[in-house]
Amino acid sequence: MIKECIKKLSFGEDLNFDLATSAMEDIMSGDATEAQIGAFVTALSVKGETPNEIAGMAGVMRSKSLQVKSDYPLVDTCGTGGDASNSFNISTASAFVVAGAGVKVAKHGNRAMSGSSGSADVLEALGANIDLGPKSVETCLNETGFGFMFAQRFHPSMKFAAGPRKEIGIRTVFNILGPLTNPAQAKFQLIGASHKTIAKKIIEVLKILKSKHSIVAYGEDGLDEISLSGGTHIWELKNGIITERSIKPSDLGLPLVDNAEIKINNPNESAKILEKVLSGQETPARFLVLANAGAALVAAEKAETFIDGVTIATKSIDSGSALKVLKSYIKLSNTLI
């Protein structure tokens, strides 16, 4: 089936949901050769992925992943990466703030592909054991309110695409699929996108996949987070309806922040900033975390508005709750396998 799909894509034709699903099945079952995988994702990238194509592939990737089970609603905070900002791990810091506010966070992430520090890198630098299996992640969620699912462990079938991805060296649909394939089936999400066109596709994919409540953010400065250096485009999906708007820092009651103030060179630097933020220190990084944690709390339906979300996020930090989640998670993760 993947050969038929490559042919259609080479003529610039879109695949329907079922064809995209079949092609991904071939890839993740090991039936497609590395040459076919490379040709498929490159042709798809050149043509431009449609929401239906991405959704079909995401559905397969979800079904093939290791599964984390829960009896309660979960939220995920993540970005597509590729914004070349070399900023500290905003979404990871935000995740602990959200968990500190009483919303359980199932964080899905990986090592850095293009930036200085991925979520896996910074958690490792903080001393956490990131390579946990499903049962151990469930234990972390139950006992601390935060769990991390290392993409390399939770998506074993992705091994078939690893070689072609590395050799091609360009951004492909796989860079978009990461935030859409949470192994804990988080129904609430805040996703940051580094390009406006990608953001628009992601919110449409989330609708196809029947996400309960999700927010996709694209900083006008190219940051794959809610930015405070200027405006941010927001797409919100709730009850099957997508709304779009733009926000600026003052709308959140927060100051402007120059992105140069949040740059890091390595995971250890990111870890230090994250600890300072969760310790309550008044830094530019704190404001970025408040903005993004506030939006995640809206997506998780813990807050009505972004302003309310920022207020709740502030309490999570200043009460010590967010830092407590971080410390308890690190300690517990090192007792598990």
mmCIF file of C-alpha atoms in Angstrom:
data_model
loop_
_atom_site.group_PDB
_atom_site.id
_atom_site.type_symbol
_atom_site.label_atom_id
_atom_site.label_comp_id
_atom_site.label_asym_id
_atom_site.label_seq_id
_atom_site.Cartn_x
_atom_site.Cartn_y
_atom_site.Cartn_z
ATOM 1 C CA MET A 1 0.000 0.000 0.000
ATOM 2 C CA ILE A 2 2.851 2.400 0.745
ATOM 3 C CA LYS A 3 4.028 2.144 -2.890
ATOM 4 C CA GLU A 4 0.614 3.307 -4.083
ATOM 5 C CA CYS A 5 0.742 6.188 -1.610
ATOM 6 C CA ILE A 6 4.217 7.257 -2.744
ATOM 7 C CA LYS A 7 2.993 7.322 -6.337
ATOM 8 C CA LYS A 8 -0.010 9.505 -5.470
ATOM 9 C CA LEU A 9 2.123 11.867 -3.406
ATOM 10 C CA SER A 10 4.687 12.183 -6.207
ATOM 11 C CA PHE A 11 1.895 13.561 -8.397
ATOM 12 C CA GLY A 12 0.964 16.038 -5.668
ATOM 13 C CA GLU A 13 -2.233 14.203 -4.740
ATOM 14 C CA ASP A 14 -3.544 14.148 -1.176
ATOM 15 C CA LEU A 15 -4.124 10.849 0.604
ATOM 16 C CA ASN A 16 -7.415 10.188 2.326
ATOM 17 C CA PHE A 17 -7.519 9.133 5.986
ATOM 18 C CA ASP A 18 -7.592 5.411 5.162
ATOM 19 C CA LEU A 19 -4.641 5.505 2.751
ATOM 20 C CA ALA A 20 -2.531 7.481 5.226
ATOM 21 C CA THR A 21 -3.468 4.942 7.888
ATOM 22 C CA SER A 22 -2.431 2.035 5.652
ATOM 23 C CA ALA A 23 0.909 3.638 4.805
ATOM 24 C CA MET A 24 1.660 4.215 8.484
ATOM 25 C CA GLU A 25 0.687 0.617 9.269
ATOM 26 C CA ASP A 26 3.280 -0.529 6.711
ATOM 27 C CA ILE A 27 5.916 1.712 8.291
ATOM 28 C CA MET A 28 5.261 0.752 11.902
ATOM 29 C CA SER A 29 4.919 -2.968 11.255
ATOM 30 C CA GLY A 30 8.275 -3.153 9.491
ATOM 31 C CA ASP A 31 6.726 -4.016 6.115
ATOM 32 C CA ALA A 32 8.029 -0.861 4.411
ATOM 33 C CA THR A 33 11.681 -0.642 3.392
ATOM 34 C CA GLU A 34 13.856 2.260 4.541
ATOM 35 C CA ALA A 35 13.895 3.576 0.968
ATOM 36 C CA GLN A 36 10.087 3.515 0.867
ATOM 37 C CA ILE A 37 9.822 5.265 4.237
ATOM 38 C CA GLY A 38 12.250 7.958 3.115
ATOM 39 C CA ALA A 39 10.422 8.466 -0.177
ATOM 40 C CA PHE A 40 7.033 8.568 1.541
ATOM 41 C CA VAL A 41 7.825 11.160 4.208
ATOM 42 C CA THR A 42 9.833 13.310 1.799
ATOM 43 C CA ALA A 43 7.062 13.323 -0.818
ATOM 44 C CA LEU A 44 4.531 14.083 1.905
ATOM 45 C CA SER A 45 6.650 16.960 3.188
ATOM 46 C CA VAL A 46 7.163 18.445 -0.292
ATOM 47 C CA LYS A 47 3.435 18.232 -1.050
ATOM 48 C CA GLY A 48 2.447 19.487 2.388
ATOM 49 C CA GLU A 49 0.667 17.285 4.917
ATOM 50 C CA THR A 50 -3.112 17.589 5.250
ATOM 51 C CA PRO A 51 -4.937 17.209 8.587
ATOM 52 C CA ASN A 52 -6.506 13.946 7.365
ATOM 53 C CA GLU A 53 -3.117 12.498 6.475
ATOM 54 C CA ILE A 54 -1.624 13.482 9.825
ATOM 55 C CA ALA A 55 -4.662 12.195 11.735
ATOM 56 C CA GLY A 56 -4.535 8.828 9.971
ATOM 57 C CA MET A 57 -0.870 8.416 10.823
ATOM 58 C CA ALA A 58 -1.350 9.620 14.406
ATOM 59 C CA GLY A 59 -4.095 7.061 14.948
ATOM 60 C CA VAL A 60 -1.748 4.226 14.002
ATOM 61 C CA MET A 61 1.069 5.608 16.127
ATOM 62 C CA ARG A 62 -1.260 5.867 19.115
ATOM 63 C CA SER A 63 -2.446 2.289 18.713
ATOM 64 C CA LYS A 64 1.120 0.957 18.440
ATOM 65 C CA SER A 65 2.460 2.808 21.490
ATOM 66 C CA LEU A 66 2.816 1.416 24.977
ATOM 67 C CA GLN A 67 -0.268 2.524 26.916
ATOM 68 C CA VAL A 68 -0.572 4.402 30.205
ATOM 69 C CA LYS A 69 -3.960 3.927 31.852
ATOM 70 C CA SER A 70 -5.731 6.317 34.212
ATOM 71 C CA ASP A 71 -9.163 6.831 35.734
ATOM 72 C CA TYR A 72 -8.890 10.621 35.728
ATOM 73 C CA PRO A 73 -8.517 13.384 33.129
ATOM 74 C CA LEU A 74 -4.971 14.177 32.041
ATOM 75 C CA VAL A 75 -3.322 17.168 30.404
ATOM 76 C CA ASP A 76 -0.148 17.317 28.315
ATOM 77 C CA THR A 77 2.009 20.369 27.629
ATOM 78 C CA CYS A 78 4.382 20.096 24.700
ATOM 79 C CA GLY A 79 5.686 21.750 21.568
ATOM 80 C CA THR A 80 6.650 20.687 18.078
ATOM 81 C CA GLY A 81 10.157 22.049 18.569
ATOM 82 C CA GLY A 82 12.142 23.398 15.659
ATOM 83 C CA ASP A 83 11.782 27.043 16.655
ATOM 84 C CA ALA A 84 15.586 27.445 16.942
ATOM 85 C CA SER A 85 15.056 29.713 19.954
ATOM 86 C CA ASN A 86 17.288 27.688 22.303
ATOM 87 C CA SER A 87 14.960 28.680 25.125
ATOM 88 C CA PHE A 88 14.786 26.835 28.427
ATOM 89 C CA ASN A 89 12.163 24.085 28.704
ATOM 90 C CA ILE A 90 9.076 26.233 29.167
ATOM 91 C CA SER A 91 6.486 23.499 28.638
ATOM 92 C CA THR A 92 8.224 21.174 31.112
ATOM 93 C CA ALA A 93 8.398 23.863 33.792
ATOM 94 C CA SER A 94 4.753 24.701 33.082
ATOM 95 C CA ALA A 95 3.810 21.043 33.530
ATOM 96 C CA PHE A 96 4.977 21.048 37.157
ATOM 97 C CA VAL A 97 3.059 24.256 37.823
ATOM 98 C CA VAL A 98 -0.106 22.715 36.386
ATOM 99 C CA ALA A 99 0.423 19.570 38.470
ATOM 100 C CA GLY A 100 0.979 21.769 41.519
ATOM 101 C CA ALA A 101 -2.445 23.280 40.856
ATOM 102 C CA GLY A 102 -4.042 19.847 41.181
ATOM 103 C CA VAL A 103 -4.297 18.773 37.529
ATOM 104 C CA LYS A 104 -2.497 15.540 36.692
ATOM 105 C CA VAL A 105 0.020 15.962 33.870
ATOM 106 C CA ALA A 106 1.047 13.122 31.549
ATOM 107 C CA LYS A 107 4.055 14.690 29.832
ATOM 108 C CA HIS A 108 5.117 13.115 26.558
ATOM 109 C CA GLY A 109 8.527 14.117 25.303
ATOM 110 C CA ASN A 110 11.915 13.331 23.855
ATOM 111 C CA ARG A 111 15.480 14.514 23.632
ATOM 112 C CA ALA A 112 16.229 17.709 21.722
ATOM 113 C CA MET A 113 16.099 17.386 17.936
ATOM 114 C CA SER A 114 17.245 20.905 17.085
ATOM 115 C CA GLY A 115 17.300 22.990 20.278
ATOM 116 C CA SER A 116 19.650 22.929 23.257
ATOM 117 C CA SER A 117 17.442 20.889 25.579
ATOM 118 C CA GLY A 118 14.442 18.605 25.131
ATOM 119 C CA SER A 119 12.054 17.685 27.937
ATOM 120 C CA ALA A 120 13.854 14.360 28.430
ATOM 121 C CA ASP A 121 17.195 16.166 28.618
ATOM 122 C CA VAL A 122 16.147 18.661 31.285
ATOM 123 C CA LEU A 123 14.362 16.070 33.430
ATOM 124 C CA GLU A 124 17.491 13.935 33.301
ATOM 125 C CA ALA A 125 19.604 16.961 34.259
ATOM 126 C CA LEU A 126 17.279 17.519 37.227
ATOM 127 C CA GLY A 127 18.033 13.991 38.401
ATOM 128 C CA ALA A 128 14.886 12.154 37.328
ATOM 129 C CA ASN A 129 14.830 8.634 35.937
ATOM 130 C CA ILE A 130 13.203 9.313 32.566
ATOM 131 C CA ASP A 131 13.244 5.771 31.197
ATOM 132 C CA LEU A 132 10.188 4.382 33.002
ATOM 133 C CA GLY A 133 7.639 1.898 31.687
ATOM 134 C CA PRO A 134 3.839 2.341 31.666
ATOM 135 C CA LYS A 135 3.166 0.949 35.158
ATOM 136 C CA SER A 136 5.840 3.141 36.711
ATOM 137 C CA VAL A 137 4.476 6.221 34.933
ATOM 138 C CA GLU A 138 1.034 5.353 36.298
ATOM 139 C CA THR A 139 2.555 5.184 39.788
ATOM 140 C CA CYS A 140 4.147 8.620 39.320
ATOM 141 C CA LEU A 141 0.843 10.076 38.138
ATOM 142 C CA ASN A 142 -1.072 8.552 41.043
ATOM 143 C CA GLU A 143 1.400 9.563 43.738
ATOM 144 C CA THR A 144 2.871 12.871 42.524
ATOM 145 C CA GLY A 145 0.464 14.192 39.876
ATOM 146 C CA PHE A 146 3.166 14.164 37.191
ATOM 147 C CA GLY A 147 4.390 11.424 34.875
ATOM 148 C CA PHE A 148 6.851 11.494 31.992
ATOM 149 C CA MET A 149 6.620 9.212 28.983
ATOM 150 C CA PHE A 150 9.923 9.056 27.116
ATOM 151 C CA ALA A 151 8.976 8.852 23.435
ATOM 152 C CA GLN A 152 11.848 6.529 22.544
ATOM 153 C CA ARG A 153 10.564 3.962 25.042
ATOM 154 C CA PHE A 154 6.851 4.363 24.446
ATOM 155 C CA HIS A 155 6.941 4.167 20.648
ATOM 156 C CA PRO A 156 9.027 1.036 19.920
ATOM 157 C CA SER A 157 7.563 0.702 16.413
ATOM 158 C CA MET A 158 9.169 4.017 15.489
ATOM 159 C CA LYS A 159 12.477 2.143 15.277
ATOM 160 C CA PHE A 160 11.653 1.292 11.662
ATOM 161 C CA ALA A 161 11.618 4.989 10.731
ATOM 162 C CA ALA A 162 14.623 6.028 12.835
ATOM 163 C CA GLY A 163 17.227 5.418 10.117
ATOM 164 C CA PRO A 164 15.441 7.252 7.296
ATOM 165 C CA ARG A 165 14.567 10.173 9.607
ATOM 166 C CA LYS A 166 18.192 10.647 10.570
ATOM 167 C CA GLU A 167 19.530 10.262 7.037
ATOM 168 C CA ILE A 168 16.982 12.582 5.400
ATOM 169 C CA GLY A 169 17.854 15.369 7.804
ATOM 170 C CA ILE A 170 14.761 17.509 7.152
ATOM 171 C CA ARG A 171 11.691 18.118 9.258
ATOM 172 C CA THR A 172 8.953 15.671 8.326
ATOM 173 C CA VAL A 173 5.495 14.641 9.466
ATOM 174 C CA PHE A 174 7.137 12.779 12.367
ATOM 175 C CA ASN A 175 7.998 16.121 13.966
ATOM 176 C CA ILE A 176 4.294 16.966 13.991
ATOM 177 C CA LEU A 177 3.156 13.535 15.189
ATOM 178 C CA GLY A 178 4.988 13.636 18.531
ATOM 179 C CA PRO A 179 2.592 16.026 20.310
ATOM 180 C CA LEU A 180 -0.400 14.186 18.816
ATOM 181 C CA THR A 181 0.473 10.715 20.088
ATOM 182 C CA ASN A 182 0.385 10.929 23.884
ATOM 183 C CA PRO A 183 0.518 7.332 25.218
ATOM 184 C CA ALA A 184 -1.780 8.244 28.111
ATOM 185 C CA GLN A 185 -4.475 9.498 25.712
ATOM 186 C CA ALA A 186 -4.516 12.932 27.366
ATOM 187 C CA LYS A 187 -7.781 14.592 26.354
ATOM 188 C CA PHE A 188 -6.583 18.039 27.388
ATOM 189 C CA GLN A 189 -3.573 19.567 25.646
ATOM 190 C CA LEU A 190 -1.552 22.723 25.226
ATOM 191 C CA ILE A 191 0.599 22.375 22.117
ATOM 192 C CA GLY A 192 3.096 24.930 20.910
ATOM 193 C CA ALA A 193 3.894 25.131 17.190
ATOM 194 C CA SER A 194 6.881 26.826 15.585
ATOM 195 C CA HIS A 195 5.028 27.654 12.348
ATOM 196 C CA LYS A 196 1.574 29.098 11.810
ATOM 197 C CA THR A 197 0.707 26.625 9.048
ATOM 198 C CA ILE A 198 1.608 23.709 11.323
ATOM 199 C CA ALA A 199 -0.459 25.158 14.164
ATOM 200 C CA LYS A 200 -3.526 25.358 11.929
ATOM 201 C CA LYS A 201 -3.081 21.744 10.855
ATOM 202 C CA ILE A 202 -2.585 20.508 14.414
ATOM 203 C CA ILE A 203 -5.837 21.990 15.701
ATOM 204 C CA GLU A 204 -7.718 20.397 12.776
ATOM 205 C CA VAL A 205 -6.065 17.044 13.506
ATOM 206 C CA LEU A 206 -7.069 17.300 17.163
ATOM 207 C CA LYS A 207 -10.650 17.854 16.029
ATOM 208 C CA ILE A 208 -10.544 14.765 13.793
ATOM 209 C CA LEU A 209 -9.093 12.747 16.686
ATOM 210 C CA LYS A 210 -11.859 14.037 18.987
ATOM 211 C CA SER A 211 -9.721 15.854 21.541
ATOM 212 C CA LYS A 212 -11.928 17.134 24.361
ATOM 213 C CA HIS A 213 -10.303 20.536 24.903
ATOM 214 C CA SER A 214 -7.014 21.654 23.374
ATOM 215 C CA ILE A 215 -5.157 24.884 22.761
ATOM 216 C CA VAL A 216 -2.498 25.360 20.080
ATOM 217 C CA ALA A 217 -0.195 28.367 20.363
ATOM 218 C CA TYR A 218 2.162 29.976 17.874
ATOM 219 C CA GLY A 219 4.319 32.903 18.971
ATOM 220 C CA GLU A 220 4.615 35.574 16.291
ATOM 221 C CA ASP A 221 8.348 35.565 17.044
ATOM 222 C CA GLY A 222 8.446 31.879 16.041
ATOM 223 C CA LEU A 223 8.464 30.533 19.606
ATOM 224 C CA ASP A 224 6.606 27.231 19.900
ATOM 225 C CA GLU A 225 5.017 28.441 23.140
ATOM 226 C CA ILE A 226 2.886 31.357 24.244
ATOM 227 C CA SER A 227 5.374 34.175 23.757
ATOM 228 C CA LEU A 228 5.799 37.325 25.824
ATOM 229 C CA SER A 229 8.050 39.133 23.345
ATOM 230 C CA GLY A 230 4.989 40.114 21.313
ATOM 231 C CA GLY A 231 1.773 38.562 20.057
ATOM 232 C CA THR A 232 0.714 34.919 20.087
ATOM 233 C CA HIS A 233 -1.850 33.277 17.821
ATOM 234 C CA ILE A 234 -4.179 30.939 19.701
ATOM 235 C CA TRP A 235 -6.411 28.209 18.300
ATOM 236 C CA GLU A 236 -8.774 26.618 20.812
ATOM 237 C CA LEU A 237 -10.773 23.428 20.277
ATOM 238 C CA LYS A 238 -13.626 22.843 22.704
ATOM 239 C CA ASN A 239 -16.631 20.575 22.206
ATOM 240 C CA GLY A 240 -15.722 20.130 18.545
ATOM 241 C CA ILE A 241 -15.636 23.869 17.803
ATOM 242 C CA ILE A 242 -12.435 25.711 16.832
ATOM 243 C CA THR A 243 -11.969 29.386 17.676
ATOM 244 C CA GLU A 244 -9.010 31.575 16.768
ATOM 245 C CA ARG A 245 -7.659 34.752 18.305
ATOM 246 C CA SER A 246 -4.481 36.670 19.071
ATOM 247 C CA ILE A 247 -3.254 37.647 22.519
ATOM 248 C CA LYS A 248 -0.489 39.887 23.828
ATOM 249 C CA PRO A 249 1.314 39.881 27.198
ATOM 250 C CA SER A 250 -0.859 42.635 28.667
ATOM 251 C CA ASP A 251 -3.952 40.483 28.011
ATOM 252 C CA LEU A 252 -2.500 38.045 30.543
ATOM 253 C CA GLY A 253 -1.452 40.710 33.017
ATOM 254 C CA LEU A 254 2.189 39.927 32.263
ATOM 255 C CA PRO A 255 5.132 42.054 31.081
ATOM 256 C CA LEU A 256 7.040 41.867 27.814
ATOM 257 C CA VAL A 257 9.985 39.458 27.930
ATOM 258 C CA ASP A 258 12.921 39.554 25.515
ATOM 259 C CA ASN A 259 13.640 36.022 24.293
ATOM 260 C CA ALA A 260 17.363 36.674 24.774
ATOM 261 C CA GLU A 261 16.666 36.497 28.518
ATOM 262 C CA ILE A 262 15.436 32.905 28.344
ATOM 263 C CA LYS A 263 18.142 31.366 26.146
ATOM 264 C CA ILE A 264 20.216 28.420 27.340
ATOM 265 C CA ASN A 265 23.154 26.452 25.970
ATOM 266 C CA ASN A 266 22.551 23.047 27.525
ATOM 267 C CA PRO A 267 20.130 21.014 29.683
ATOM 268 C CA ASN A 268 21.941 21.892 32.924
ATOM 269 C CA GLU A 269 21.318 25.602 32.339
ATOM 270 C CA SER A 270 17.668 24.848 31.596
ATOM 271 C CA ALA A 271 17.405 22.804 34.806
ATOM 272 C CA LYS A 272 18.762 25.697 36.875
ATOM 273 C CA ILE A 273 16.240 28.127 35.380
ATOM 274 C CA LEU A 274 13.401 25.656 35.952
ATOM 275 C CA GLU A 275 14.380 25.242 39.613
ATOM 276 C CA LYS A 276 14.576 29.014 40.086
ATOM 277 C CA VAL A 277 11.099 29.450 38.607
ATOM 278 C CA LEU A 278 9.546 26.731 40.759
ATOM 279 C CA SER A 279 11.329 28.159 43.819
ATOM 280 C CA GLY A 280 9.428 31.404 43.302
ATOM 281 C CA GLN A 281 12.242 33.624 42.070
ATOM 282 C CA GLU A 282 11.073 36.675 40.115
ATOM 283 C CA THR A 283 12.773 36.141 36.752
ATOM 284 C CA PRO A 284 11.757 36.688 33.107
ATOM 285 C CA ALA A 285 11.436 32.905 32.841
ATOM 286 C CA ARG A 286 8.769 32.927 35.570
ATOM 287 C CA PHE A 287 6.463 35.060 33.420
ATOM 288 C CA LEU A 288 6.790 32.695 30.430
ATOM 289 C CA VAL A 289 5.915 29.761 32.667
ATOM 290 C CA LEU A 290 2.917 31.575 34.160
ATOM 291 C CA ALA A 291 1.597 32.363 30.669
ATOM 292 C CA ASN A 292 1.898 28.800 29.426
ATOM 293 C CA ALA A 293 0.787 27.080 32.623
ATOM 294 C CA GLY A 294 -2.205 29.421 32.691
ATOM 295 C CA ALA A 295 -3.200 28.389 29.175
ATOM 296 C CA ALA A 296 -2.763 24.705 30.039
ATOM 297 C CA LEU A 297 -5.076 25.178 33.024
ATOM 298 C CA VAL A 298 -7.699 26.614 30.655
ATOM 299 C CA ALA A 299 -7.289 23.609 28.354
ATOM 300 C CA ALA A 300 -7.660 21.324 31.386
ATOM 301 C CA GLU A 301 -10.814 23.236 32.375
ATOM 302 C CA LYS A 302 -9.349 24.212 35.742
ATOM 303 C CA ALA A 303 -9.518 27.890 34.754
ATOM 304 C CA GLU A 304 -12.161 29.809 32.798
ATOM 305 C CA THR A 305 -9.866 32.427 31.267
ATOM 306 C CA PHE A 306 -6.148 32.885 30.647
ATOM 307 C CA ILE A 307 -6.055 35.550 33.381
ATOM 308 C CA ASP A 308 -7.636 33.081 35.812
ATOM 309 C CA GLY A 309 -5.106 30.490 34.703
ATOM 310 C CA VAL A 310 -2.190 32.830 35.411
ATOM 311 C CA THR A 311 -3.617 33.518 38.890
ATOM 312 C CA ILE A 312 -3.907 29.796 39.668
ATOM 313 C CA ALA A 313 -0.421 29.154 38.257
ATOM 314 C CA THR A 314 0.992 31.933 40.450
ATOM 315 C CA LYS A 315 -0.502 30.298 43.549
ATOM 316 C CA SER A 316 0.917 26.922 42.516
ATOM 317 C CA ILE A 317 4.432 28.378 42.458
ATOM 318 C CA ASP A 318 4.242 30.742 45.419
ATOM 319 C CA SER A 319 2.646 28.159 47.715
ATOM 320 C CA GLY A 320 5.491 25.732 47.012
ATOM 321 C CA SER A 321 3.142 23.173 45.435
ATOM 322 C CA ALA A 322 4.862 23.120 42.033
ATOM 323 C CA LEU A 323 8.307 22.607 43.574
ATOM 324 C CA LYS A 324 6.916 19.859 45.805
ATOM 325 C CA VAL A 325 5.648 17.987 42.727
ATOM 326 C CA LEU A 326 9.071 18.275 41.080
ATOM 327 C CA LYS A 327 10.943 16.986 44.121
ATOM 328 C CA SER A 328 8.528 14.140 44.833
ATOM 329 C CA TYR A 329 8.541 13.074 41.170
ATOM 330 C CA ILE A 330 12.349 12.992 40.971
ATOM 331 C CA LYS A 331 12.585 11.005 44.212
ATOM 332 C CA LEU A 332 9.881 8.510 43.232
ATOM 333 C CA SER A 333 11.153 8.031 39.666
ATOM 334 C CA ASN A 334 14.484 6.814 41.002
ATOM 335 C CA THR A 335 12.813 4.012 42.958
ATOM 336 C CA LEU A 336 11.024 2.677 39.854
ATOM 337 C CA ILE A 337 11.961 0.916 36.630
#
